[in-house]
C-alpha positions as protocol buffer text, in pm:
chain_id: "A"
residue {
  index: 1
  type: UNK
  ca { x: 15555 y: 8775 z: 8070 }
}
residue {
  index: 2
  type: UNK
  ca { x: 15869 y: 8633 z: 8182 }
}
residue {
  index: 3
  type: UNK
  ca { x: 16167 y: 8822 z: 8316 }
}
residue {
  index: 4
  type: UNK
  ca { x: 16447 y: 8859 z: 8051 }
}
residue {
  index: 5
  type: UNK
  ca { x: 16330 y: 8540 z: 7880 }
}
residue {
  index: 6
  type: UNK
  ca { x: 16563 y: 8625 z: 7600 }
}
residue {
  index: 7
  type: UNK
  ca { x: 16782 y: 8897 z: 7745 }
}
residue {
  index: 8
  type: UNK
  ca { x: 16737 y: 9099 z: 7424 }
}
residue {
  index: 9
  type: UNK
  ca { x: 16586 y: 9442 z: 7320 }
}
residue {
  index: 10
  type: UNK
  ca { x: 16419 y: 9528 z: 7003 }
}
residue {
  index: 11
  type: UNK
  ca { x: 16522 y: 9876 z: 6854 }
}
residue {
  index: 12
  type: UNK
  ca { x: 16271 y: 10012 z: 6623 }
}
residue {
  index: 13
  type: UNK
  ca { x: 16490 y: 10220 z: 6379 }
}
residue {
  index: 14
  type: UNK
  ca { x: 16434 y: 10477 z: 6109 }
}
residue {
  index: 15
  type: UNK
  ca { x: 16608 y: 10781 z: 6023 }
}
residue {
  index: 16
  type: UNK
  ca { x: 16468 y: 11041 z: 6273 }
}
residue {
  index: 17
  type: UNK
  ca { x: 16657 y: 11198 z: 6568 }
}
residue {
  index: 18
  type: UNK
  ca { x: 16433 y: 11025 z: 6802 }
}
residue {
  index: 19
  type: UNK
  ca { x: 16528 y: 10685 z: 6670 }
}
residue {
  index: 20
  type: UNK
  ca { x: 16893 y: 10796 z: 6697 }
}
residue {
  index: 21
  type: UNK
  ca { x: 16825 y: 10897 z: 7065 }
}
residue {
  index: 22
  type: UNK
  ca { x: 16657 y: 10543 z: 7122 }
}
residue {
  index: 23
  type: UNK
  ca { x: 16956 y: 10374 z: 6970 }
}
residue {
  index: 24
  type: UNK
  ca { x: 17207 y: 10551 z: 7207 }
}
residue {
  index: 25
  type: UNK
  ca { x: 16987 y: 10461 z: 7499 }
}
residue {
  index: 26
  type: UNK
  ca { x: 16950 y: 10100 z: 7397 }
}
residue {
  index: 27
  type: UNK
  ca { x: 17320 y: 10061 z: 7367 }
}
residue {
  index: 28
  type: UNK
  ca { x: 17367 y: 10192 z: 7725 }
}
residue {
  index: 29
  type: UNK
  ca { x: 17098 y: 9972 z: 7865 }
}
residue {
  index: 30
  type: UNK
  ca { x: 17258 y: 9666 z: 7675 }
}
residue {
  index: 31
  type: UNK
  ca { x: 17582 y: 9740 z: 7841 }
}
residue {
  index: 32
  type: UNK
  ca { x: 17433 y: 9755 z: 8196 }
}
residue {
  index: 33
  type: UNK
  ca { x: 17226 y: 9444 z: 8154 }
}
residue {
  index: 34
  type: UNK
  ca { x: 17435 y: 9232 z: 7907 }
}
residue {
  index: 35
  type: UNK
  ca { x: 17147 y: 9224 z: 7662 }
}
residue {
  index: 36
  type: UNK
  ca { x: 17170 y: 9201 z: 7288 }
}
residue {
  index: 37
  type: UNK
  ca { x: 17017 y: 9476 z: 7068 }
}
residue {
  index: 38
  type: UNK
  ca { x: 16813 y: 9377 z: 6757 }
}
residue {
  index: 39
  type: UNK
  ca { x: 16768 y: 9675 z: 6526 }
}
residue {
  index: 40
  type: UNK
  ca { x: 16465 y: 9652 z: 6289 }
}
residue {
  index: 41
  type: UNK
  ca { x: 16371 y: 9874 z: 6009 }
}
residue {
  index: 42
  type: UNK
  ca { x: 16054 y: 9821 z: 5831 }
}
residue {
  index: 43
  type: UNK
  ca { x: 15984 y: 9900 z: 5481 }
}
residue {
  index: 44
  type: UNK
  ca { x: 15635 y: 10002 z: 5492 }
}
residue {
  index: 45
  type: UNK
  ca { x: 15515 y: 9871 z: 5148 }
}
residue {
  index: 46
  type: UNK
  ca { x: 15175 y: 9821 z: 5274 }
}
residue {
  index: 47
  type: UNK
  ca { x: 15088 y: 10178 z: 5348 }
}
residue {
  index: 48
  type: UNK
  ca { x: 15265 y: 10272 z: 5023 }
}
residue {
  index: 49
  type: UNK
  ca { x: 15038 y: 10035 z: 4803 }
}
residue {
  index: 50
  type: UNK
  ca { x: 14738 y: 10186 z: 5002 }
}
residue {
  index: 51
  type: UNK
  ca { x: 14845 y: 10546 z: 4894 }
}
residue {
  index: 52
  type: UNK
  ca { x: 14901 y: 10458 z: 4537 }
}
residue {
  index: 53
  type: UNK
  ca { x: 14662 y: 10182 z: 4436 }
}
residue {
  index: 54
  type: UNK
  ca { x: 14357 y: 10299 z: 4235 }
}
residue {
  index: 55
  type: UNK
  ca { x: 14036 y: 10257 z: 4429 }
}
residue {
  index: 56
  type: UNK
  ca { x: 13849 y: 10175 z: 4120 }
}
residue {
  index: 57
  type: UNK
  ca { x: 13891 y: 10169 z: 3743 }
}
residue {
  index: 58
  type: UNK
  ca { x: 13910 y: 10515 z: 3585 }
}
residue {
  index: 59
  type: UNK
  ca { x: 14091 y: 10668 z: 3268 }
}
residue {
  index: 60
  type: UNK
  ca { x: 14390 y: 10436 z: 3307 }
}
residue {
  index: 61
  type: UNK
  ca { x: 14461 y: 10091 z: 3408 }
}
residue {
  index: 62
  type: UNK
  ca { x: 14641 y: 9952 z: 3711 }
}
residue {
  index: 63
  type: UNK
  ca { x: 14975 y: 9912 z: 3528 }
}
residue {
  index: 64
  type: UNK
  ca { x: 15097 y: 10261 z: 3572 }
}
residue {
  index: 65
  type: UNK
  ca { x: 15007 y: 10245 z: 3951 }
}
residue {
  index: 66
  type: UNK
  ca { x: 15207 y: 9908 z: 3980 }
}
residue {
  index: 67
  type: UNK
  ca { x: 15510 y: 10073 z: 3801 }
}
residue {
  index: 68
  type: UNK
  ca { x: 15496 y: 10375 z: 4052 }
}
residue {
  index: 69
  type: UNK
  ca { x: 15438 y: 10136 z: 4338 }
}
residue {
  index: 70
  type: UNK
  ca { x: 15768 y: 9932 z: 4223 }
}
residue {
  index: 71
  type: UNK
  ca { x: 15972 y: 10262 z: 4197 }
}
residue {
  index: 72
  type: UNK
  ca { x: 15876 y: 10380 z: 4514 }
}
residue {
  index: 73
  type: UNK
  ca { x: 15926 y: 10062 z: 4702 }
}
residue {
  index: 74
  type: UNK
  ca { x: 16285 y: 10015 z: 4543 }
}
residue {
  index: 75
  type: UNK
  ca { x: 16355 y: 10376 z: 4678 }
}
residue {
  index: 76
  type: UNK
  ca { x: 16226 y: 10294 z: 5027 }
}
residue {
  index: 77
  type: UNK
  ca { x: 16464 y: 9971 z: 5024 }
}
residue {
  index: 78
  type: UNK
  ca { x: 16751 y: 10175 z: 4921 }
}
residue {
  index: 79
  type: UNK
  ca { x: 16701 y: 10420 z: 5204 }
}
residue {
  index: 80
  type: UNK
  ca { x: 16655 y: 10121 z: 5444 }
}
residue {
  index: 81
  type: UNK
  ca { x: 16965 y: 9943 z: 5328 }
}
residue {
  index: 82
  type: UNK
  ca { x: 17155 y: 10280 z: 5363 }
}
residue {
  index: 83
  type: UNK
  ca { x: 17027 y: 10324 z: 5717 }
}
residue {
  index: 84
  type: UNK
  ca { x: 17137 y: 9989 z: 5814 }
}
residue {
  index: 85
  type: UNK
  ca { x: 17479 y: 10027 z: 5680 }
}
residue {
  index: 86
  type: UNK
  ca { x: 17524 y: 10352 z: 5876 }
}
residue {
  index: 87
  type: UNK
  ca { x: 17373 y: 10177 z: 6196 }
}
residue {
  index: 88
  type: UNK
  ca { x: 17609 y: 9887 z: 6168 }
}
residue {
  index: 89
  type: UNK
  ca { x: 17910 y: 10124 z: 6133 }
}
residue {
  index: 90
  type: UNK
  ca { x: 17824 y: 10282 z: 6453 }
}
residue {
  index: 91
  type: UNK
  ca { x: 17681 y: 9996 z: 6669 }
}
residue {
  index: 92
  type: UNK
  ca { x: 18013 y: 9790 z: 6580 }
}
residue {
  index: 93
  type: UNK
  ca { x: 18201 y: 10005 z: 6824 }
}
residue {
  index: 94
  type: UNK
  ca { x: 17983 y: 9978 z: 7099 }
}
residue {
  index: 95
  type: UNK
  ca { x: 18110 y: 9638 z: 7239 }
}
residue {
  index: 96
  type: UNK
  ca { x: 17752 y: 9488 z: 7261 }
}
residue {
  index: 97
  type: UNK
  ca { x: 17582 y: 9190 z: 7101 }
}
residue {
  index: 98
  type: UNK
  ca { x: 17364 y: 9307 z: 6823 }
}
residue {
  index: 99
  type: UNK
  ca { x: 17170 y: 9188 z: 6501 }
}
residue {
  index: 100
  type: UNK
  ca { x: 17012 y: 9420 z: 6230 }
}
residue {
  index: 101
  type: UNK
  ca { x: 16689 y: 9327 z: 6048 }
}
residue {
  index: 102
  type: UNK
  ca { x: 16545 y: 9479 z: 5712 }
}
residue {
  index: 103
  type: UNK
  ca { x: 16175 y: 9369 z: 5712 }
}
residue {
  index: 104
  type: UNK
  ca { x: 15890 y: 9447 z: 5452 }
}
residue {
  index: 105
  type: UNK
  ca { x: 15524 y: 9479 z: 5534 }
}
residue {
  index: 106
  type: UNK
  ca { x: 15288 y: 9666 z: 5761 }
}
residue {
  index: 107
  type: UNK
  ca { x: 15479 y: 9876 z: 6029 }
}
residue {
  index: 108
  type: UNK
  ca { x: 15284 y: 9786 z: 6334 }
}
residue {
  index: 109
  type: UNK
  ca { x: 15256 y: 9431 z: 6245 }
}
residue {
  index: 110
  type: UNK
  ca { x: 15614 y: 9365 z: 6164 }
}
residue {
  index: 111
  type: UNK
  ca { x: 15719 y: 9549 z: 6476 }
}
residue {
  index: 112
  type: UNK
  ca { x: 15479 y: 9351 z: 6697 }
}
residue {
  index: 113
  type: UNK
  ca { x: 15577 y: 9022 z: 6540 }
}
residue {
  index: 114
  type: UNK
  ca { x: 15968 y: 9080 z: 6625 }
}
residue {
  index: 115
  type: UNK
  ca { x: 15871 y: 9245 z: 6976 }
}
residue {
  index: 116
  type: UNK
  ca { x: 15706 y: 8919 z: 7092 }
}
residue {
  index: 117
  type: UNK
  ca { x: 16065 y: 8754 z: 7071 }
}
residue {
  index: 118
  type: UNK
  ca { x: 16223 y: 9014 z: 7294 }
}
residue {
  index: 119
  type: UNK
  ca { x: 16195 y: 9167 z: 7650 }
}
residue {
  index: 120
  type: UNK
  ca { x: 16159 y: 9532 z: 7564 }
}
residue {
  index: 121
  type: UNK
  ca { x: 16084 y: 9737 z: 7252 }
}
residue {
  index: 122
  type: UNK
  ca { x: 16289 y: 10050 z: 7245 }
}
residue {
  index: 123
  type: UNK
  ca { x: 16161 y: 10305 z: 7010 }
}
residue {
  index: 124
  type: UNK
  ca { x: 16191 y: 10680 z: 6922 }
}
residue {
  index: 125
  type: UNK
  ca { x: 15857 y: 10882 z: 6962 }
}
residue {
  index: 126
  type: UNK
  ca { x: 15800 y: 11192 z: 6750 }
}
residue {
  index: 127
  type: UNK
  ca { x: 15558 y: 11402 z: 6948 }
}
residue {
  index: 128
  type: UNK
  ca { x: 15222 y: 11466 z: 6771 }
}
residue {
  index: 129
  type: UNK
  ca { x: 15073 y: 11801 z: 6732 }
}
residue {
  index: 130
  type: UNK
  ca { x: 14837 y: 11894 z: 7008 }
}
residue {
  index: 131
  type: UNK
  ca { x: 14516 y: 11842 z: 6802 }
}
residue {
  index: 132
  type: UNK
  ca { x: 14488 y: 11556 z: 6580 }
}
residue {
  index: 133
  type: UNK
  ca { x: 14182 y: 11404 z: 6376 }
}
residue {
  index: 134
  type: UNK
  ca { x: 13999 y: 11121 z: 6556 }
}
residue {
  index: 135
  type: UNK
  ca { x: 14187 y: 10790 z: 6477 }
}
residue {
  index: 136
  type: UNK
  ca { x: 14496 y: 10978 z: 6358 }
}
residue {
  index: 137
  type: UNK
  ca { x: 14753 y: 10812 z: 6596 }
}
residue {
  index: 138
  type: UNK
  ca { x: 15127 y: 10815 z: 6602 }
}
residue {
  index: 139
  type: UNK
  ca { x: 15320 y: 10504 z: 6556 }
}
residue {
  index: 140
  type: UNK
  ca { x: 15372 y: 10468 z: 6938 }
}
residue {
  index: 141
  type: UNK
  ca { x: 14991 y: 10526 z: 7002 }
}
residue {
  index: 142
  type: UNK
  ca { x: 14895 y: 10246 z: 6750 }
}
residue {
  index: 143
  type: UNK
  ca { x: 15137 y: 10007 z: 6909 }
}
residue {
  index: 144
  type: UNK
  ca { x: 14995 y: 10092 z: 7253 }
}
residue {
  index: 145
  type: UNK
  ca { x: 14755 y: 9810 z: 7368 }
}
residue {
  index: 146
  type: UNK
  ca { x: 14869 y: 9593 z: 7073 }
}
residue {
  index: 147
  type: UNK
  ca { x: 15240 y: 9536 z: 7136 }
}
residue {
  index: 148
  type: UNK
  ca { x: 15275 y: 9237 z: 7379 }
}
residue {
  index: 149
  type: UNK
  ca { x: 15617 y: 9330 z: 7536 }
}
residue {
  index: 150
  type: UNK
  ca { x: 15704 y: 9648 z: 7748 }
}
residue {
  index: 151
  type: UNK
  ca { x: 15782 y: 9950 z: 7539 }
}
residue {
  index: 152
  type: UNK
  ca { x: 16046 y: 10238 z: 7611 }
}
residue {
  index: 153
  type: UNK
  ca { x: 15937 y: 10548 z: 7434 }
}
residue {
  index: 154
  type: UNK
  ca { x: 16228 y: 10786 z: 7366 }
}
residue {
  index: 155
  type: UNK
  ca { x: 16168 y: 11135 z: 7258 }
}
residue {
  index: 156
  type: UNK
  ca { x: 16509 y: 11292 z: 7317 }
}
residue {
  index: 157
  type: UNK
  ca { x: 16851 y: 11215 z: 7480 }
}
residue {
  index: 158
  type: UNK
  ca { x: 16795 y: 11091 z: 7834 }
}
residue {
  index: 159
  type: UNK
  ca { x: 16985 y: 11187 z: 8177 }
}
residue {
  index: 160
  type: UNK
  ca { x: 17118 y: 10914 z: 8388 }
}
residue {
  index: 161
  type: UNK
  ca { x: 16809 y: 10767 z: 8593 }
}
residue {
  index: 162
  type: UNK
  ca { x: 16816 y: 10676 z: 8967 }
}
residue {
  index: 163
  type: UNK
  ca { x: 16452 y: 10572 z: 9022 }
}
residue {
  index: 164
  type: UNK
  ca { x: 16146 y: 10431 z: 8846 }
}
residue {
  index: 165
  type: UNK
  ca { x: 15838 y: 10636 z: 8925 }
}
residue {
  index: 166
  type: UNK
  ca { x: 15504 y: 10446 z: 8924 }
}
residue {
  index: 167
  type: UNK
  ca { x: 15152 y: 10577 z: 8989 }
}
residue {
  index: 168
  type: UNK
  ca { x: 14907 y: 10349 z: 9122 }
}
residue {
  index: 169
  type: UNK
  ca { x: 14541 y: 10478 z: 9088 }
}
residue {
  index: 170
  type: UNK
  ca { x: 14338 y: 10149 z: 9178 }
}
residue {
  index: 171
  type: UNK
  ca { x: 14392 y: 9815 z: 9316 }
}
residue {
  index: 172
  type: UNK
  ca { x: 14397 y: 9641 z: 8976 }
}
residue {
  index: 173
  type: UNK
  ca { x: 14766 y: 9563 z: 8998 }
}
residue {
  index: 174
  type: UNK
  ca { x: 14925 y: 9263 z: 8848 }
}
residue {
  index: 175
  type: UNK
  ca { x: 15202 y: 9151 z: 9112 }
}
residue {
  index: 176
  type: UNK
  ca { x: 15376 y: 8953 z: 8855 }
}
residue {
  index: 177
  type: UNK
  ca { x: 15416 y: 9243 z: 8631 }
}
residue {
  index: 178
  type: UNK
  ca { x: 15556 y: 9467 z: 8919 }
}
residue {
  index: 179
  type: UNK
  ca { x: 15789 y: 9185 z: 9015 }
}
residue {
  index: 180
  type: UNK
  ca { x: 15949 y: 9163 z: 8689 }
}
residue {
  index: 181
  type: UNK
  ca { x: 15965 y: 9547 z: 8666 }
}
residue {
  index: 182
  type: UNK
  ca { x: 16141 y: 9573 z: 8990 }
}
residue {
  index: 183
  type: UNK
  ca { x: 16397 y: 9306 z: 8868 }
}
residue {
  index: 184
  type: UNK
  ca { x: 16455 y: 9501 z: 8542 }
}
residue {
  index: 185
  type: UNK
  ca { x: 16507 y: 9808 z: 8767 }
}
residue {
  index: 186
  type: UNK
  ca { x: 16749 y: 9638 z: 8976 }
}
residue {
  index: 187
  type: UNK
  ca { x: 16945 y: 9540 z: 8670 }
}
residue {
  index: 188
  type: UNK
  ca { x: 16976 y: 9894 z: 8582 }
}
residue {
  index: 189
  type: UNK
  ca { x: 17058 y: 9994 z: 8940 }
}
residue {
  index: 190
  type: UNK
  ca { x: 16715 y: 10177 z: 8984 }
}
residue {
  index: 191
  type: UNK
  ca { x: 16525 y: 10205 z: 9293 }
}
residue {
  index: 192
  type: UNK
  ca { x: 16124 y: 10200 z: 9303 }
}
residue {
  index: 193
  type: UNK
  ca { x: 15920 y: 10487 z: 9380 }
}
residue {
  index: 194
  type: UNK
  ca { x: 15540 y: 10437 z: 9407 }
}
residue {
  index: 195
  type: UNK
  ca { x: 15281 y: 10691 z: 9432 }
}
residue {
  index: 196
  type: UNK
  ca { x: 14946 y: 10554 z: 9547 }
}
residue {
  index: 197
  type: UNK
  ca { x: 14638 y: 10767 z: 9496 }
}
residue {
  index: 198
  type: UNK
  ca { x: 14470 y: 10879 z: 9800 }
}
residue {
  index: 199
  type: UNK
  ca { x: 14129 y: 10785 z: 9640 }
}
residue {
  index: 200
  type: UNK
  ca { x: 14179 y: 10426 z: 9737 }
}
residue {
  index: 201
  type: UNK
  ca { x: 14037 y: 10321 z: 10070 }
}
residue {
  index: 202
  type: UNK
  ca { x: 14296 y: 10292 z: 10353 }
}
residue {
  index: 203
  type: UNK
  ca { x: 14195 y: 9938 z: 10398 }
}
residue {
  index: 204
  type: UNK
  ca { x: 14264 y: 9842 z: 10028 }
}
residue {
  index: 205
  type: UNK
  ca { x: 14592 y: 10030 z: 10047 }
}
residue {
  index: 206
  type: UNK
  ca { x: 14700 y: 9811 z: 10335 }
}
residue {
  index: 207
  type: UNK
  ca { x: 14620 y: 9495 z: 10140 }
}
residue {
  index: 208
  type: UNK
  ca { x: 14798 y: 9624 z: 9843 }
}
residue {
  index: 209
  type: UNK
  ca { x: 15100 y: 9697 z: 10048 }
}
residue {
  index: 210
  type: UNK
  ca { x: 15080 y: 9348 z: 10210 }
}
residue {
  index: 211
  type: UNK
  ca { x: 15062 y: 9202 z: 9859 }
}
residue {
  index: 212
  type: UNK
  ca { x: 15347 y: 9428 z: 9737 }
}
residue {
  index: 213
  type: UNK
  ca { x: 15568 y: 9331 z: 10035 }
}
residue {
  index: 214
  type: UNK
  ca { x: 15627 y: 8994 z: 9845 }
}
residue {
  index: 215
  type: UNK
  ca { x: 15787 y: 9156 z: 9525 }
}
residue {
  index: 216
  type: UNK
  ca { x: 16144 y: 9196 z: 9497 }
}
residue {
  index: 217
  type: UNK
  ca { x: 16339 y: 9454 z: 9691 }
}
residue {
  index: 218
  type: UNK
  ca { x: 16014 y: 9594 z: 9857 }
}
residue {
  index: 219
  type: UNK
  ca { x: 16185 y: 9712 z: 10167 }
}
residue {
  index: 220
  type: UNK
  ca { x: 16370 y: 9966 z: 9996 }
}
residue {
  index: 221
  type: UNK
  ca { x: 16072 y: 10110 z: 9790 }
}
residue {
  index: 222
  type: UNK
  ca { x: 15978 y: 10472 z: 9834 }
}
residue {
  index: 223
  type: UNK
  ca { x: 15594 y: 10482 z: 9891 }
}
residue {
  index: 224
  type: UNK
  ca { x: 15384 y: 10815 z: 9886 }
}
residue {
  index: 225
  type: UNK
  ca { x: 15006 y: 10868 z: 9900 }
}
residue {
  index: 226
  type: UNK
  ca { x: 14911 y: 11154 z: 9648 }
}
residue {
  index: 227
  type: UNK
  ca { x: 14607 y: 11274 z: 9457 }
}
residue {
  index: 228
  type: UNK
  ca { x: 14650 y: 11026 z: 9191 }
}
residue {
  index: 229
  type: UNK
  ca { x: 14763 y: 11304 z: 8954 }
}
residue {
  index: 230
  type: UNK
  ca { x: 15039 y: 11163 z: 8718 }
}
residue {
  index: 231
  type: UNK
  ca { x: 15281 y: 11453 z: 8672 }
}
residue {
  index: 232
  type: UNK
  ca { x: 15588 y: 11441 z: 8499 }
}
residue {
  index: 233
  type: UNK
  ca { x: 15873 y: 11267 z: 8660 }
}
residue {
  index: 234
  type: UNK
  ca { x: 16202 y: 11435 z: 8772 }
}
residue {
  index: 235
  type: UNK
  ca { x: 16506 y: 11439 z: 8562 }
}
residue {
  index: 236
  type: UNK
  ca { x: 16665 y: 11137 z: 8736 }
}
residue {
  index: 237
  type: UNK
  ca { x: 16347 y: 10939 z: 8739 }
}
residue {
  index: 238
  type: UNK
  ca { x: 16198 y: 10706 z: 8470 }
}
residue {
  index: 239
  type: UNK
  ca { x: 15818 y: 10727 z: 8445 }
}
residue {
  index: 240
  type: UNK
  ca { x: 15636 y: 10395 z: 8422 }
}
residue {
  index: 241
  type: UNK
  ca { x: 15282 y: 10354 z: 8323 }
}
residue {
  index: 242
  type: UNK
  ca { x: 15123 y: 10004 z: 8386 }
}
residue {
  index: 243
  type: UNK
  ca { x: 14809 y: 9971 z: 8186 }
}
residue {
  index: 244
  type: UNK
  ca { x: 14609 y: 9656 z: 8196 }
}
residue {
  index: 245
  type: UNK
  ca { x: 14577 y: 9508 z: 7855 }
}
residue {
  index: 246
  type: UNK
  ca { x: 14329 y: 9244 z: 7774 }
}
residue {
  index: 247
  type: UNK
  ca { x: 13999 y: 9195 z: 7580 }
}
residue {
  index: 248
  type: UNK
  ca { x: 13804 y: 9426 z: 7817 }
}
residue {
  index: 249
  type: UNK
  ca { x: 14072 y: 9708 z: 7839 }
}
residue {
  index: 250
  type: UNK
  ca { x: 13939 y: 9935 z: 7575 }
}
residue {
  index: 251
  type: UNK
  ca { x: 13939 y: 10246 z: 7803 }
}
residue {
  index: 252
  type: UNK
  ca { x: 14277 y: 10153 z: 7943 }
}
residue {
  index: 253
  type: UNK
  ca { x: 14419 y: 10163 z: 7582 }
}
residue {
  index: 254
  type: UNK
  ca { x: 14249 y: 10507 z: 7517 }
}
residue {
  index: 255
  type: UNK
  ca { x: 14395 y: 10639 z: 7841 }
}
residue {
  index: 256
  type: UNK
  ca { x: 14741 y: 10492 z: 7759 }
}
residue {
  index: 257
  type: UNK
  ca { x: 14741 y: 10645 z: 7397 }
}
residue {
  index: 258
  type: UNK
  ca { x: 14634 y: 10985 z: 7548 }
}
residue {
  index: 259
  type: UNK
  ca { x: 14946 y: 10959 z: 7796 }
}
residue {
  index: 260
  type: UNK
  ca { x: 15163 y: 10907 z: 7496 }
}
residue {
  index: 261
  type: UNK
  ca { x: 15015 y: 11179 z: 7301 }
}
residue {
  index: 262
  type: UNK
  ca { x: 15063 y: 11426 z: 7581 }
}
residue {
  index: 263
  type: UNK
  ca { x: 15429 y: 11290 z: 7656 }
}
residue {
  index: 264
  type: UNK
  ca { x: 15674 y: 11568 z: 7727 }
}
residue {
  index: 265
  type: UNK
  ca { x: 15935 y: 11386 z: 7891 }
}
residue {
  index: 266
  type: UNK
  ca { x: 16237 y: 11230 z: 7723 }
}
residue {
  index: 267
  type: UNK
  ca { x: 16123 y: 10868 z: 7791 }
}
residue {
  index: 268
  type: UNK
  ca { x: 15825 y: 10677 z: 7922 }
}
residue {
  index: 269
  type: UNK
  ca { x: 15832 y: 10303 z: 8010 }
}
residue {
  index: 270
  type: UNK
  ca { x: 15511 y: 10134 z: 7930 }
}
residue {
  index: 271
  type: UNK
  ca { x: 15504 y: 9799 z: 8130 }
}
residue {
  index: 272
  type: UNK
  ca { x: 15183 y: 9613 z: 8048 }
}
residue {
  index: 273
  type: UNK
  ca { x: 14966 y: 9398 z: 8307 }
}
residue {
  index: 274
  type: UNK
  ca { x: 14790 y: 9091 z: 8181 }
}
residue {
  index: 275
  type: UNK
  ca { x: 14543 y: 8994 z: 8448 }
}
residue {
  index: 276
  type: UNK
  ca { x: 14258 y: 8829 z: 8235 }
}
residue {
  index: 277
  type: UNK
  ca { x: 14006 y: 9075 z: 8401 }
}
residue {
  index: 278
  type: UNK
  ca { x: 14064 y: 8979 z: 8749 }
}
residue {
  index: 279
  type: UNK
  ca { x: 14115 y: 9244 z: 9032 }
}
residue {
  index: 280
  type: UNK
  ca { x: 14397 y: 9113 z: 9236 }
}
residue {
  index: 281
  type: UNK
  ca { x: 14238 y: 9201 z: 9561 }
}
residue {
  index: 282
  type: UNK
  ca { x: 14013 y: 8907 z: 9521 }
}
residue {
  index: 283
  type: UNK
  ca { x: 14327 y: 8667 z: 9526 }
}
residue {
  index: 284
  type: UNK
  ca { x: 14458 y: 8833 z: 9842 }
}
residue {
  index: 285
  type: UNK
  ca { x: 14208 y: 8704 z: 10106 }
}
residue {
  index: 286
  type: UNK
  ca { x: 14369 y: 8421 z: 10296 }
}
residue {
  index: 287
  type: UNK
  ca { x: 14594 y: 8256 z: 10026 }
}
residue {
  index: 288
  type: UNK
  ca { x: 14826 y: 8546 z: 9940 }
}
residue {
  index: 289
  type: UNK
  ca { x: 14924 y: 8597 z: 9589 }
}
residue {
  index: 290
  type: UNK
  ca { x: 14945 y: 8386 z: 9273 }
}
residue {
  index: 291
  type: UNK
  ca { x: 15306 y: 8437 z: 9183 }
}
């Protein structure tokens, strides 16, 4: 993942209060970084058809179901168009570069498709019930581990941040991902705050810090040793999760979805690491890092 390859953010938009908070945050970040904000609303015709279509032939043919699907789809399009009209009316006064897209299809697929063209997905997250059935994920939980670009999850209006707070629980750290994260933080005038788990052997901590010293702005980072517990960040801190996302990261995706499900803060930044299954410690011996 390159840093600011397109200098643009994708804002996933619906009619919720969380999406409105995400939009305000996206506009604020765009003003600070000069990025373009592309808003996207997806008309979820796929789930609509899944709900309405007959599973097998019964007392009536499929014609009635098709008519119902068409009526519901037309209604969803009208809602989407009204949403975009309202959004454009508000964003035009923000003095930022923007675009608005109305797509149709599967919600997760369409968001991921556009997200690949952007540096950051900003999305409102509606907090889930404490207990859900197995596999009953929220949209953000479904996107976790699938979306290829960083995601900023927003549950409510956010205070001004001063720091990014990252917890490192093992030595599987992608320095390139941390480097781009640090650069992104600098564009937002945020300093880096690292919490390194005390369960990591001291010799490995030293190797980790030696590798991190090559990253952008390392001398100004705050570094702490803790018990590895990821507590809520302070009001002026943006908590960052850096999951390892590859074909062998099933447990990492489960953990990430659990963190999103339990999210109680106004925002959470998910910054993916792509390491092809390699522990970075194996690249530190003798030749430094592969940056």
